[in-house]
Structure formats: C-alpha cells, structure tokens
Short mmCIF file of C-alpha atoms and ligand atoms in Angstrom, two decimals:
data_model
loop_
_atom_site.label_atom_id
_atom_site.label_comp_id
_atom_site.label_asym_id
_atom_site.label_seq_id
_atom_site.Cartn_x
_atom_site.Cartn_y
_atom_site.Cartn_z
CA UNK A 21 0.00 0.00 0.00
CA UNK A 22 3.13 2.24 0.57
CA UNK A 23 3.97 2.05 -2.80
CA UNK A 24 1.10 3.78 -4.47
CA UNK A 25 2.18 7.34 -2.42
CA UNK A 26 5.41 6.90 -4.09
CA UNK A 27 4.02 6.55 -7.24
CA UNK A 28 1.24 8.78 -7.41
CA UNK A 29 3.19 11.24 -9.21
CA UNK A 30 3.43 9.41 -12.08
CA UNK A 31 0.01 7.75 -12.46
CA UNK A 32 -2.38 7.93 -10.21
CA UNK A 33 -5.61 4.91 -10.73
CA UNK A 34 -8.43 4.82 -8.13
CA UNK A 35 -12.19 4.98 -8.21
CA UNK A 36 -12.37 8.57 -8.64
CA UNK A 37 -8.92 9.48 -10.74
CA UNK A 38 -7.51 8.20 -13.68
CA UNK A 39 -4.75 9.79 -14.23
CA UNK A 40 -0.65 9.54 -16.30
CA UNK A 41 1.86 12.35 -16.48
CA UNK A 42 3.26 13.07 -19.33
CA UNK A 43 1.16 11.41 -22.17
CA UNK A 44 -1.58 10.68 -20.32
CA UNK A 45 -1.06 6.87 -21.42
CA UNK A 46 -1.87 4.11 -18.51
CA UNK A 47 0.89 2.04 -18.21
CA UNK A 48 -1.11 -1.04 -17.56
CA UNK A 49 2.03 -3.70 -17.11
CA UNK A 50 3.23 -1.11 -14.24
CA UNK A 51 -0.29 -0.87 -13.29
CA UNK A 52 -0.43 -4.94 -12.25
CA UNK A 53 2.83 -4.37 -10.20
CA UNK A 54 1.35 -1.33 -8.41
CA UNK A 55 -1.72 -3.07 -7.78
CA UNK A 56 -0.34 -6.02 -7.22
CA UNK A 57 -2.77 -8.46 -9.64
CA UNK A 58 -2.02 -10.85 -12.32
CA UNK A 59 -1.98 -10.42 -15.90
CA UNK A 60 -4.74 -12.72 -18.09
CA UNK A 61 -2.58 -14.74 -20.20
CA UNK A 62 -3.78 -16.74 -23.46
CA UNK A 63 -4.06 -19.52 -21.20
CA UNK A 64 -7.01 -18.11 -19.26
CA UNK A 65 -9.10 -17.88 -22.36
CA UNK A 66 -8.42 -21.62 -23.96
CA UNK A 67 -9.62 -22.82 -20.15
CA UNK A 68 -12.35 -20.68 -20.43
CA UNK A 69 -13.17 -21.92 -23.73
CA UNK A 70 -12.56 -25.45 -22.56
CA UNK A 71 -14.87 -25.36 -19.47
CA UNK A 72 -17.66 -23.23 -21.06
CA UNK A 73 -17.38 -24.65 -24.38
CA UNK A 74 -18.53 -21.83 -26.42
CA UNK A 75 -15.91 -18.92 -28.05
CA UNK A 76 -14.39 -16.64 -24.76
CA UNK A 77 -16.38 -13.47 -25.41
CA UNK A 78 -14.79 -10.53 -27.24
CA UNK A 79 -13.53 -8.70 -24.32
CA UNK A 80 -11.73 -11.95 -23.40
CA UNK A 81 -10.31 -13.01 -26.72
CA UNK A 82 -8.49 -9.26 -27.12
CA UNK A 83 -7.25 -8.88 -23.84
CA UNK A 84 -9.68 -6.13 -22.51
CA UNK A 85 -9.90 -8.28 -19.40
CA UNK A 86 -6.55 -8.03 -19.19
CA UNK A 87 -5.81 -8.39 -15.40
CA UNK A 88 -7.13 -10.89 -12.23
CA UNK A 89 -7.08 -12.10 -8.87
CA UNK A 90 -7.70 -15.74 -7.83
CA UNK A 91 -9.09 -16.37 -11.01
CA UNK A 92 -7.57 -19.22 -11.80
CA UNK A 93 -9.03 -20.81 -8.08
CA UNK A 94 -12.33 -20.19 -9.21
CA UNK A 95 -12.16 -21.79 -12.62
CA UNK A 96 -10.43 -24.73 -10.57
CA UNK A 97 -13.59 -24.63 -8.16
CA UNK A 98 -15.89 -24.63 -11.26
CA UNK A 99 -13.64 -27.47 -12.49
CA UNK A 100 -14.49 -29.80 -9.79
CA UNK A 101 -18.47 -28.84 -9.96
CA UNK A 102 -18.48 -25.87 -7.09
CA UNK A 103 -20.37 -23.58 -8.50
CA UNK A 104 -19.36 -19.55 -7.88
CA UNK A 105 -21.58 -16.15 -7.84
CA UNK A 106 -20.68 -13.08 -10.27
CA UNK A 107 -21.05 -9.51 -8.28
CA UNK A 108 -20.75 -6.19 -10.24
CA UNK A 109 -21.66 -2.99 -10.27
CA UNK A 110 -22.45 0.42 -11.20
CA UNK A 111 -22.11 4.40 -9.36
CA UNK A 112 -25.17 5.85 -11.32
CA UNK A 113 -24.04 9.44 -11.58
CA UNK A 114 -25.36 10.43 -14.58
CA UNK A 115 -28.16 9.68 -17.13
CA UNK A 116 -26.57 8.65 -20.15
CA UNK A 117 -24.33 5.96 -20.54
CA UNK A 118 -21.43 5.69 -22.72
CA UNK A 119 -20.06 2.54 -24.22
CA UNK A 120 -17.30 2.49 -22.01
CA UNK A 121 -19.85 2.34 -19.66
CA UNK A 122 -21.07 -0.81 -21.23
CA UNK A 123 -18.04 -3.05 -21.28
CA UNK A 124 -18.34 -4.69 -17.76
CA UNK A 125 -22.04 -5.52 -18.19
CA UNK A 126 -21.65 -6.99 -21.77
CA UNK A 127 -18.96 -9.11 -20.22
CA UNK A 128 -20.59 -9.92 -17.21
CA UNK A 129 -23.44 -10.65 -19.23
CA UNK A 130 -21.52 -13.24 -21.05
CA UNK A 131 -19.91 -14.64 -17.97
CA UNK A 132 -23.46 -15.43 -16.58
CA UNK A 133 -24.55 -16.88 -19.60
CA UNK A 134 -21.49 -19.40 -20.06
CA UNK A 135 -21.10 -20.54 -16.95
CA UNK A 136 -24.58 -20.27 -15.39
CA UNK A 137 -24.20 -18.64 -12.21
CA UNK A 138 -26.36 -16.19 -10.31
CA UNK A 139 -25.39 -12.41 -10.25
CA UNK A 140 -25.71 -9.62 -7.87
CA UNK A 141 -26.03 -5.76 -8.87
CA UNK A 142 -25.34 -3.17 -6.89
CA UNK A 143 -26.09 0.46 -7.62
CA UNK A 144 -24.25 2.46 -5.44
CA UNK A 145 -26.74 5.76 -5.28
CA UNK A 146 -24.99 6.22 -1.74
CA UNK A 147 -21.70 6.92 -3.45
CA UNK A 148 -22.88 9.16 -5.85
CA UNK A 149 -24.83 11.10 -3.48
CA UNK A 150 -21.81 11.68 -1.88
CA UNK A 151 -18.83 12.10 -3.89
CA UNK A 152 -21.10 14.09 -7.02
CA UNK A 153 -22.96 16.11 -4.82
CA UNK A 154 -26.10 14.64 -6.08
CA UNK A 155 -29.17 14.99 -3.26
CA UNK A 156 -30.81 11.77 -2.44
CA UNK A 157 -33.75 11.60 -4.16
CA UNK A 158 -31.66 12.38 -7.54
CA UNK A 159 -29.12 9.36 -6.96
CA UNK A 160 -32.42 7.23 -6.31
CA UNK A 161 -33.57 8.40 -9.64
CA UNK A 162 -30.55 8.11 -11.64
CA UNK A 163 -29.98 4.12 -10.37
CA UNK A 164 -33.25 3.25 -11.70
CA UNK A 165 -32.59 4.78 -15.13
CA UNK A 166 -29.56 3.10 -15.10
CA UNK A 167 -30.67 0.04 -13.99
CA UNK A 168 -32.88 -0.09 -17.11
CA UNK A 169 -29.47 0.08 -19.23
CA UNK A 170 -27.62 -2.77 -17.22
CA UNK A 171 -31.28 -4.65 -17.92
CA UNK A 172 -30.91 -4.03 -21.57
CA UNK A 173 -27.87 -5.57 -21.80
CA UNK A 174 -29.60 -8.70 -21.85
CA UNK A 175 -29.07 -10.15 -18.13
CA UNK A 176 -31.56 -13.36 -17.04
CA UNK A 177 -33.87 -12.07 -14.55
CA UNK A 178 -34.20 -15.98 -12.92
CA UNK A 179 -30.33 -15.55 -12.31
CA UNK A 180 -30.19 -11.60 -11.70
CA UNK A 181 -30.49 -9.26 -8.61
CA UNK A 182 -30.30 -5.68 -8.62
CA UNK A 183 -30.61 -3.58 -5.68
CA UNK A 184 -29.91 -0.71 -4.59
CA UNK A 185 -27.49 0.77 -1.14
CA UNK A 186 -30.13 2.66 -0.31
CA UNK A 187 -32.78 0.47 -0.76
CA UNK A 188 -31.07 -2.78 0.63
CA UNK A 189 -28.60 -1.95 2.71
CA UNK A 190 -29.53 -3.50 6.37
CA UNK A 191 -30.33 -6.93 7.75
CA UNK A 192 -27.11 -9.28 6.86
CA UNK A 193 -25.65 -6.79 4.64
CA UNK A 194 -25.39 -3.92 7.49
CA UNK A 195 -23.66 -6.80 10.04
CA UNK A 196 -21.30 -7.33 7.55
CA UNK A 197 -20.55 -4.09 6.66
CA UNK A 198 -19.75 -3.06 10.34
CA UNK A 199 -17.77 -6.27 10.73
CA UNK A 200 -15.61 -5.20 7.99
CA UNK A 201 -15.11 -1.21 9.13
CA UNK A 202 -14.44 -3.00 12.50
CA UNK A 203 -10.90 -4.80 10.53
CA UNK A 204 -9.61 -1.49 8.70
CA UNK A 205 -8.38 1.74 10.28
CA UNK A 206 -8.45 4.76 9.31
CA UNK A 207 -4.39 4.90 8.58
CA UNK A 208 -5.69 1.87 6.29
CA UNK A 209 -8.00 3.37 4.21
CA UNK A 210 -5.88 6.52 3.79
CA UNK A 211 -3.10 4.28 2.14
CA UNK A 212 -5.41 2.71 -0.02
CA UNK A 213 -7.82 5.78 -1.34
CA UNK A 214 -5.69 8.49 -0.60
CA UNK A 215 -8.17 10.56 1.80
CA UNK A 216 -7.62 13.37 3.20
CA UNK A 217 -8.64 15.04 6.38
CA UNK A 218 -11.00 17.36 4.59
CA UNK A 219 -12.64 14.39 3.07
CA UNK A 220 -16.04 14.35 4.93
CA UNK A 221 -16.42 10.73 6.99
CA UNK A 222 -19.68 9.58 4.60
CA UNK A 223 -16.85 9.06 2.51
CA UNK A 224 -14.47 7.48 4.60
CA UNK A 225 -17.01 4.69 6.01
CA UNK A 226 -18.43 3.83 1.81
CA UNK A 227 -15.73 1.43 1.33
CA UNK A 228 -17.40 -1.49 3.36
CA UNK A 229 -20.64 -0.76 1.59
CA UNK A 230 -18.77 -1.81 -1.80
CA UNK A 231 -16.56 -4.45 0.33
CA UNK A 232 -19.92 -6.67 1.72
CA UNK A 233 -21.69 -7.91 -1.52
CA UNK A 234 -18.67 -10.29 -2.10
CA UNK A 235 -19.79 -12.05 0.78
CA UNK A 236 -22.45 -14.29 0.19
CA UNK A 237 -23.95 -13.59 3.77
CA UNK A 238 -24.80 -10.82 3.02
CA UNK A 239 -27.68 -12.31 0.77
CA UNK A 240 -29.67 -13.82 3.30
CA UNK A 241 -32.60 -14.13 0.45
CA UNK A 242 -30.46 -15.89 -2.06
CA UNK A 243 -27.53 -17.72 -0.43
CA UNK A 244 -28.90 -18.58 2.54
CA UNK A 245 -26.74 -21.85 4.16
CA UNK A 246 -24.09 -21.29 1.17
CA UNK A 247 -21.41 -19.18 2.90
CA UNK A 248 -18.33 -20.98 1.51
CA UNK A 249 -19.64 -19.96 -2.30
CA UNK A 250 -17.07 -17.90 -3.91
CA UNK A 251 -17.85 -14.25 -5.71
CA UNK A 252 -16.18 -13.34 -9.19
CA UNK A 253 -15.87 -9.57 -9.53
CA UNK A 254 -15.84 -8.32 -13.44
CA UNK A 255 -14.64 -4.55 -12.85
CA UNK A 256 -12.71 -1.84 -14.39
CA UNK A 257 -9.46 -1.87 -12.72
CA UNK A 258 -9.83 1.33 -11.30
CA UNK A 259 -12.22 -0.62 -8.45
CA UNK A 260 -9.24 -2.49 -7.26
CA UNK A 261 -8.47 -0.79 -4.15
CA UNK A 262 -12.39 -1.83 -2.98
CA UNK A 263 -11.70 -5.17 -3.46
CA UNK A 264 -7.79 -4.97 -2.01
CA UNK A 265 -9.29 -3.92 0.99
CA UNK A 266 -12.04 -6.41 0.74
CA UNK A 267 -9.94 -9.47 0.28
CA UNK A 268 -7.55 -8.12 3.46
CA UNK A 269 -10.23 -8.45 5.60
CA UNK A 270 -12.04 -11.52 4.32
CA UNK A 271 -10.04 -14.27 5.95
CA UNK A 272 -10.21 -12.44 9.40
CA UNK A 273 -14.31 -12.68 9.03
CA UNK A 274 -14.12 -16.30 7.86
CA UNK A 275 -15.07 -15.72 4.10
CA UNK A 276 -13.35 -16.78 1.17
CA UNK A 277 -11.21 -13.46 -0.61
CA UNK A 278 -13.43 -12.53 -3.70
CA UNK A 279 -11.87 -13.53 -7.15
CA UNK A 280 -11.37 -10.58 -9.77
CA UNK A 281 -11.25 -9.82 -13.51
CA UNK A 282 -10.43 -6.45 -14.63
CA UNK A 283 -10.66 -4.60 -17.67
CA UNK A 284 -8.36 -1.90 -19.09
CA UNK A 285 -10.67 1.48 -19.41
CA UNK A 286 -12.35 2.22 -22.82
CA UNK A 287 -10.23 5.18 -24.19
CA UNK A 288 -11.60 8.44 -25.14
CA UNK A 289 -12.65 9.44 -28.69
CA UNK A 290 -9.46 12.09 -28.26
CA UNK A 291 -6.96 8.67 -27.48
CA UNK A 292 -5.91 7.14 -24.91
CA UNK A 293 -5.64 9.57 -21.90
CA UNK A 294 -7.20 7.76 -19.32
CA UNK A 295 -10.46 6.70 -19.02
CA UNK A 296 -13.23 8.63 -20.61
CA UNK A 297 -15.07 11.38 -18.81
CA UNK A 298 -18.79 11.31 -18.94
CA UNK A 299 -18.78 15.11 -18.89
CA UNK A 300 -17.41 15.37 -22.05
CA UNK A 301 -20.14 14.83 -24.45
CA UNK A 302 -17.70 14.98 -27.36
CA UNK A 303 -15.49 12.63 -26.10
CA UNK A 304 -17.56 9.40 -25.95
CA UNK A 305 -20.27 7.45 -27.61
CA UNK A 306 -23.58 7.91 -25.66
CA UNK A 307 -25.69 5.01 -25.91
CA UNK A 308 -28.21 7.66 -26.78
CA UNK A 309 -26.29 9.11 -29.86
CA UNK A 310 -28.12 8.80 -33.29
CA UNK A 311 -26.07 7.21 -36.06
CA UNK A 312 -25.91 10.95 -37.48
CA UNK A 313 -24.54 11.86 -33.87
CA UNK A 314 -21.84 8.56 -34.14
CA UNK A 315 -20.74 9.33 -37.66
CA UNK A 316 -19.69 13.02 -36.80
CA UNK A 317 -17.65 12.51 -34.02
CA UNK A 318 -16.27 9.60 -34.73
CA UNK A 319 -15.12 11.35 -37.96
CA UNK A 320 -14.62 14.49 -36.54
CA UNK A 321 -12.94 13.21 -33.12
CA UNK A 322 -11.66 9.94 -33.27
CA UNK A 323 -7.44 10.44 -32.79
CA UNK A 324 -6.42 8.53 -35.88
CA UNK A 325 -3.04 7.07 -35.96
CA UNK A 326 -2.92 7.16 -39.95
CA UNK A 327 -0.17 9.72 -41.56
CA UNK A 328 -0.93 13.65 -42.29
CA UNK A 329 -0.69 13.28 -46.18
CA UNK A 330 -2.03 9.81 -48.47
CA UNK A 331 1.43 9.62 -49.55
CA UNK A 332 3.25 9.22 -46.44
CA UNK A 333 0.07 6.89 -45.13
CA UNK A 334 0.99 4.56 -48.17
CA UNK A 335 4.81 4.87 -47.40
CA UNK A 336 4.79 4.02 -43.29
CA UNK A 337 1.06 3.12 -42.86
CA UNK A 338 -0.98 3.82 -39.78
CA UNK A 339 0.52 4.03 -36.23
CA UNK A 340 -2.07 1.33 -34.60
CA UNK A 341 -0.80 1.71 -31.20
CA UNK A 342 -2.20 5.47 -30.84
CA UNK A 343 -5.13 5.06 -33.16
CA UNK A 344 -8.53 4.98 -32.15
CA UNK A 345 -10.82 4.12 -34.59
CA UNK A 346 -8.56 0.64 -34.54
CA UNK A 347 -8.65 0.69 -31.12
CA UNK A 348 -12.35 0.89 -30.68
CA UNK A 349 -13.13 -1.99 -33.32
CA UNK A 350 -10.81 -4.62 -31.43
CA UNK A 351 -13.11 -3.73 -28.61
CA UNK A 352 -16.03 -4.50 -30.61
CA UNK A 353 -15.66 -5.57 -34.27
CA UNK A 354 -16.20 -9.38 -33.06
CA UNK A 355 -15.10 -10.99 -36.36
CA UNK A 356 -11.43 -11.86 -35.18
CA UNK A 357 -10.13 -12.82 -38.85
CA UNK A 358 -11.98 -9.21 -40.48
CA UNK A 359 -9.72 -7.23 -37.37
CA UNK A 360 -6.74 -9.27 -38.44
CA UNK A 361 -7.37 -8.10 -41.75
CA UNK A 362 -7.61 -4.49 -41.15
CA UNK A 363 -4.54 -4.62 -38.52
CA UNK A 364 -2.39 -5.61 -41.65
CA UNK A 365 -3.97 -3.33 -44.20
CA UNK A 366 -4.19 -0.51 -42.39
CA UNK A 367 -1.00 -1.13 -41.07
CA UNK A 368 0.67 -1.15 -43.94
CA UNK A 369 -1.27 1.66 -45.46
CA UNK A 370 -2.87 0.26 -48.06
CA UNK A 371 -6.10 0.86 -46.10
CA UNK A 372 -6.58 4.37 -45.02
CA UNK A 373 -7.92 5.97 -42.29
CA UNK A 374 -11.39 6.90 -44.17
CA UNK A 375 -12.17 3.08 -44.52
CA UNK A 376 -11.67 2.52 -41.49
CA UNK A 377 -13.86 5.10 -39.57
CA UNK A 378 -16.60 4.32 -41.49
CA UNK A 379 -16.71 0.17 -40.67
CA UNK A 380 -16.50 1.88 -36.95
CA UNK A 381 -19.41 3.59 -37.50
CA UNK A 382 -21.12 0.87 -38.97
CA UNK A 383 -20.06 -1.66 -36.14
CA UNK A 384 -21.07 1.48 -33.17
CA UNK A 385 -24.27 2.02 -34.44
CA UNK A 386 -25.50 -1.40 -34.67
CA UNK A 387 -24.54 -1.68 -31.12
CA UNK A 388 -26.26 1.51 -30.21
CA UNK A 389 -29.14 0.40 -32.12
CA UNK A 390 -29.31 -2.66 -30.30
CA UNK A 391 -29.15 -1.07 -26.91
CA UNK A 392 -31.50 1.68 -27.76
CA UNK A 393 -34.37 -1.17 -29.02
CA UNK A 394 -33.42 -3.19 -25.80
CA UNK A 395 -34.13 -0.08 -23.28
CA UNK A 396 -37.05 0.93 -24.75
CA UNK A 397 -38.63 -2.49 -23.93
CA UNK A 398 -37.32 -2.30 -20.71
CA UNK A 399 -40.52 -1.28 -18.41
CA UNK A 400 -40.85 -0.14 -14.88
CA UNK A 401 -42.68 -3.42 -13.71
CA UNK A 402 -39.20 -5.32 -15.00
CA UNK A 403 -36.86 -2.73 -12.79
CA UNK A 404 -39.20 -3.66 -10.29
CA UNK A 405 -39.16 -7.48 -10.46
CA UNK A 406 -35.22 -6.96 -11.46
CA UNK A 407 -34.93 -5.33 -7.99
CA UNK A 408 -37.32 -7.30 -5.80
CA UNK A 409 -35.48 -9.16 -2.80
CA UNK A 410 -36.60 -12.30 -3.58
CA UNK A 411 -35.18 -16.15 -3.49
CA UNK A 412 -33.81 -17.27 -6.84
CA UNK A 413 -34.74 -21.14 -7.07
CA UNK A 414 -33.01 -21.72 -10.21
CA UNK A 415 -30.00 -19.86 -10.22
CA UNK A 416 -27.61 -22.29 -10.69
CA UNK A 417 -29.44 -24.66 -13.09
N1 LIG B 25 -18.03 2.15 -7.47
C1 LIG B 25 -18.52 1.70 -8.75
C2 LIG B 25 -18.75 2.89 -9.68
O1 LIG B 25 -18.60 4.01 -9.30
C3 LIG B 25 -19.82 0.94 -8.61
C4 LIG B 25 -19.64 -0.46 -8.07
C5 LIG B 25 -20.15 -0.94 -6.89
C6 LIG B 25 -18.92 -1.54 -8.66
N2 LIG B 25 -19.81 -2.25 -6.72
C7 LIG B 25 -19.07 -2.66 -7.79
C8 LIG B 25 -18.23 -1.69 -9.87
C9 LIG B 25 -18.49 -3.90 -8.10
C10 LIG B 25 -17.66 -2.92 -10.16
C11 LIG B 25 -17.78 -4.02 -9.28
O2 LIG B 25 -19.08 2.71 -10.83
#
C-alpha cells in the first residue's frame, strides 16, 4: 500500500482518478505491479473456452480483461463442480451511458450466460450522493434509469439481482458491513484511497458498503446456508483498491477473498488519456447518440493514428498503437479474422484511415441500435421485479 504514495506522481488509478503524467497513457504492465494483480494470459481464455465450451467473449479473446485475482481458483472450483456467484456494479451518476460504460455488463453478461451462475447488482446511489454532490432523491432516480441500461444488456432475470445501497442496505448486509469497518483503520484506508482530512467521513465509512456484496452472507434471500460460495468480480481496474481492501479483511471474518477480472478502461474518442469522462459529451459514444450523432464525431474526433498526407500513409502506414478508430473496433468488431485483416492493411497503409472510420461507424451504431431497441422495452414493472429481494430457485441450473 506504501507504494502507491510513491508513485502517485506518475500515475495515479483509483475509483475517482484516472490519471498519467506526461502522455496521459496508462501504463497497464506497471499498473499490475502497483496493484499487485495478475496479468490474463492466453491460457485463461483456452480454459475458459474449454470449461464453457462456447468462443471466450470478445472482451476476453483481445485482452480487454486483461488483469485478475484468484481467477484461476475459481475456474479450478468450477472445475471440480463448485459452482461460484458473479457480483458487479455500477455508481449511477449520470443519465446517459457511454459505451465504455457498457463493457463490464456486456462481459458480465456473457460470464453469466457461459457458466450459469447467479449475479448480484449493486447500484451504489450512496456513493454518488456523496462524492457528485447529487441529493438523495436524484441518486435514487438516476440508479433506476440506469438500472434499465444494465437490464438491456440482456441479463436473465431468474439468475439476476439488482438492488440498490439505499434500498437494501440493512439486515445481513449492514452486520457485515460493520464487521468489515471493525478490521480497517483509518491509517488503512488513507493508504489505499488516498483521503484526506477534509474528506467528509460519509466518505471514509463507503468502502465497506462496496466491500460486503462479495460475501455471500450478506444475501440472506439468495444464499442462505451457502457461505463458503465464492464471488467473481468483473470490474474496471480502477475498483481495485475496494476489493484490495475487501480481500484483506475476508479471511479475518471467515469468508473466502473474492476472485477478480479487470478490464483496461475504454479510451476516449481524443486517445488514450485515461479513461473517458462522462462530462465530455464529445469525447464518448452515448448510448443515446443517433447514427448521425456517431458518424460526426467519430469522424470528426476519433485520434487517428494514420499519416498527415495519403502519400506518407501509403509509405509508413498507420501508427495502430495510438489510433482509435482501430482501437475501438478490437473492442467490438467481433469478427477476429476481419480485425486481423484491417490490422495488416491498415497497417501497412494500403487501407486508409477513411475506410476505417466508417466500418467503426457501422459496427457502433448497430450496437447503439441494439441497446436503444433493448431499453425501450425495458418497463418499470421489469426494474421492479429486477430489484425485488426475492429467493432465486433456479440460479444455478
Ligand atoms: N463504485 C462503482 C462505480 O462508481 C460501482 C460499483 C459498486 C462496482 N460495486 C461494484 C463496480 C463492483 C464494479 C464491481 O461505478
């Protein structure tokens, strides 16, 4: 934990700032020896492929999940027939969502769907409430329009639960939560988060309200008798230090440390300078952006990495390590041999950046399409049901 302080200067990754010096570029590798995780190798994915039997998701295949903790046990748990929960999340502190936005919920999605398991939501309206000023009722608001989103993305309701802090926290949840404040101390949670004595203490006592739903205890309702069950986390990595904490503390409460898998963060249309900021409308694809809206700032604002004149383009092709329209179709251009294709082409610079933008529009607005239909089908009577504490009898099946 000492070793982030020392750090900081140079890049600074928590759940509030994501930030590099200099270019602005997250060095990731460094970012897995600060943190202290494990990188995803190729290895992961054939197991994954093995076990599931159906093609590792995009996000897997390219590396997007790119880091984990304890990963590995839980695929050797699933191995042997143990079966595991999946626990996620989402801060709803604004309306629209960007695709970036997206990623962990497409990929938890798929995670549910391959392997089965049940799946716990959390909305943390407390969190928002206090670190974006929001007033109550607003974060209240905001995690039920949000929750429609994550519900669009496709998730099985038999196998789902959504709730939010300020709805559910109590009961089982609230023990837990002061059992785990009760193992950190203050000097603790000012290594990991970096607060600061003007930080007021609503912020200082969140982390255990993040820490509890990898406990299975702590759903009374759905795991009731199962409190060896192990919890997957699908995150961005900038939730690490939540679940550093959390694993500290869970072999002092008798609970198995929570397994992770973490995703690099989806750049910004501008490149790769951290992860993108939702109050930049220009610098991310809403899912509420028309195709006319995708097509003009992708073309206007997408950093390409192609050369300033066709001539040179043709002569030393396109610098793929800066440039984001590549960038953003390895996210989620799934055909693996067509990406291949344009890595080489455009490359090379026989394919130029033009071409290029406009399969990325093509590829963005069927997504945003999809999404859009999806929400709009999404009614107030499925939030509800989504978000009703209730058993799940056939979550595993
Ligand atoms: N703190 C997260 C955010 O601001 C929300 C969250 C709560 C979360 N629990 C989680 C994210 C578990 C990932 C995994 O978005």
């Amino acid at each position: 934990m000492e070793k982030e302080n020392e750090t900081k200067a140079e890049q600074v990754v928590n759940p509030w700032e994501v930030s590099a010096k200099g270019t602005g570029k997250i060095d990731y590798d460094k970012l897995i020896d600060q943190f202290g995780c494990q990188r995803l190798d190729k290895s992961f994915v054939d197991r994954v492929f093995r076990l599931t039997s159906r093609t590792p998701h995009i996000f897997l295949r390219r590396n997007v999940f790119f880091a984990h903790r304890d990963f590995n046990e839980i695929l050797d748990a699933y191995e042997r027939g143990e079966k595991f929960y999946l626990y996620t999340g989402r801060g709803p502190s604004s309306e629209a969502l960007h695709l970036g936005h997206l990623v962990p919920f497409m990929f938890t999605k798929y995670l549910q769907e391959a392997f089965k398991v049940p799946l716990v939501i959390q909305l943390t309206d407390d969190e928002k409430c206090m670190w974006k000023n929001l007033t109550v009722e607003e974060s209240k608001r905001l995690a039920r329009e949000n929750a429609k989103d994550i519900i669009a993305c496709g998730f099985d309701i038999s196998r789902t639960f959504i709730f939010s802090d300020f709805d559910y926290v109590g009961g089982a949840f609230y023990e837990n939560m002061v059992k785990v404040a009760k193992c950190v101390t203050y000097n603790k949670v000012v290594g990991i988060f970096g607060f600061t004595g003007e930080d007021h203490i609503g912020k200082i006592s969140f982390p255990p309200v993040q820490a509890v739903p990898s406990f299975p205890s702590s759903f009374p309702h759905l795991f009731s008798g199962k409190d060896k069950l192990r919890c997957l986390i699908p995150c961005a990595i900038d939730q690490d230090p939540y679940f550093r904490m959390t694993r500290d503390v869970a072999p002092r409460l008798g609970y198995n440390k929570p397994a992770l898998i973490e995703s690099l963060f989806f750049p910004a249309l501008q490149g790769e300078t951290g992860k993108m900021s939702a109050s930049d409308a220009n610098s991310a694809i809403y899912v509420t952006d028309s195709q006319k809206d995708i097509k003009y700032k992708v073309n206007k604002y997408a950093f390409s990495g192609g050369q300033d004149s066709v001539e040179n383009h043709r002569k030393y092709g396109a610098n793929l390590e800066v440039d984001i329209p590549f960038k953003y179709l390895s996210f989620f251009l799934d055909d693996d041999e067509e990406l291949e294709h344009i890595r080489k082409e455009y490359g090379s610079g026989r394919m130029l950046t033009g071409e290029v933008k406009k399969r990325l529009i093509d590829v963005l607005t069927e997504i945003v399409e999809r999404h859009r239909a999806a929400r709009a089908a999404v009614t107030d009577e499925m939030v509800d049901a989504f978000m009703a504490v209730r058993p799940l009898p056939n979550m595993f099946n």
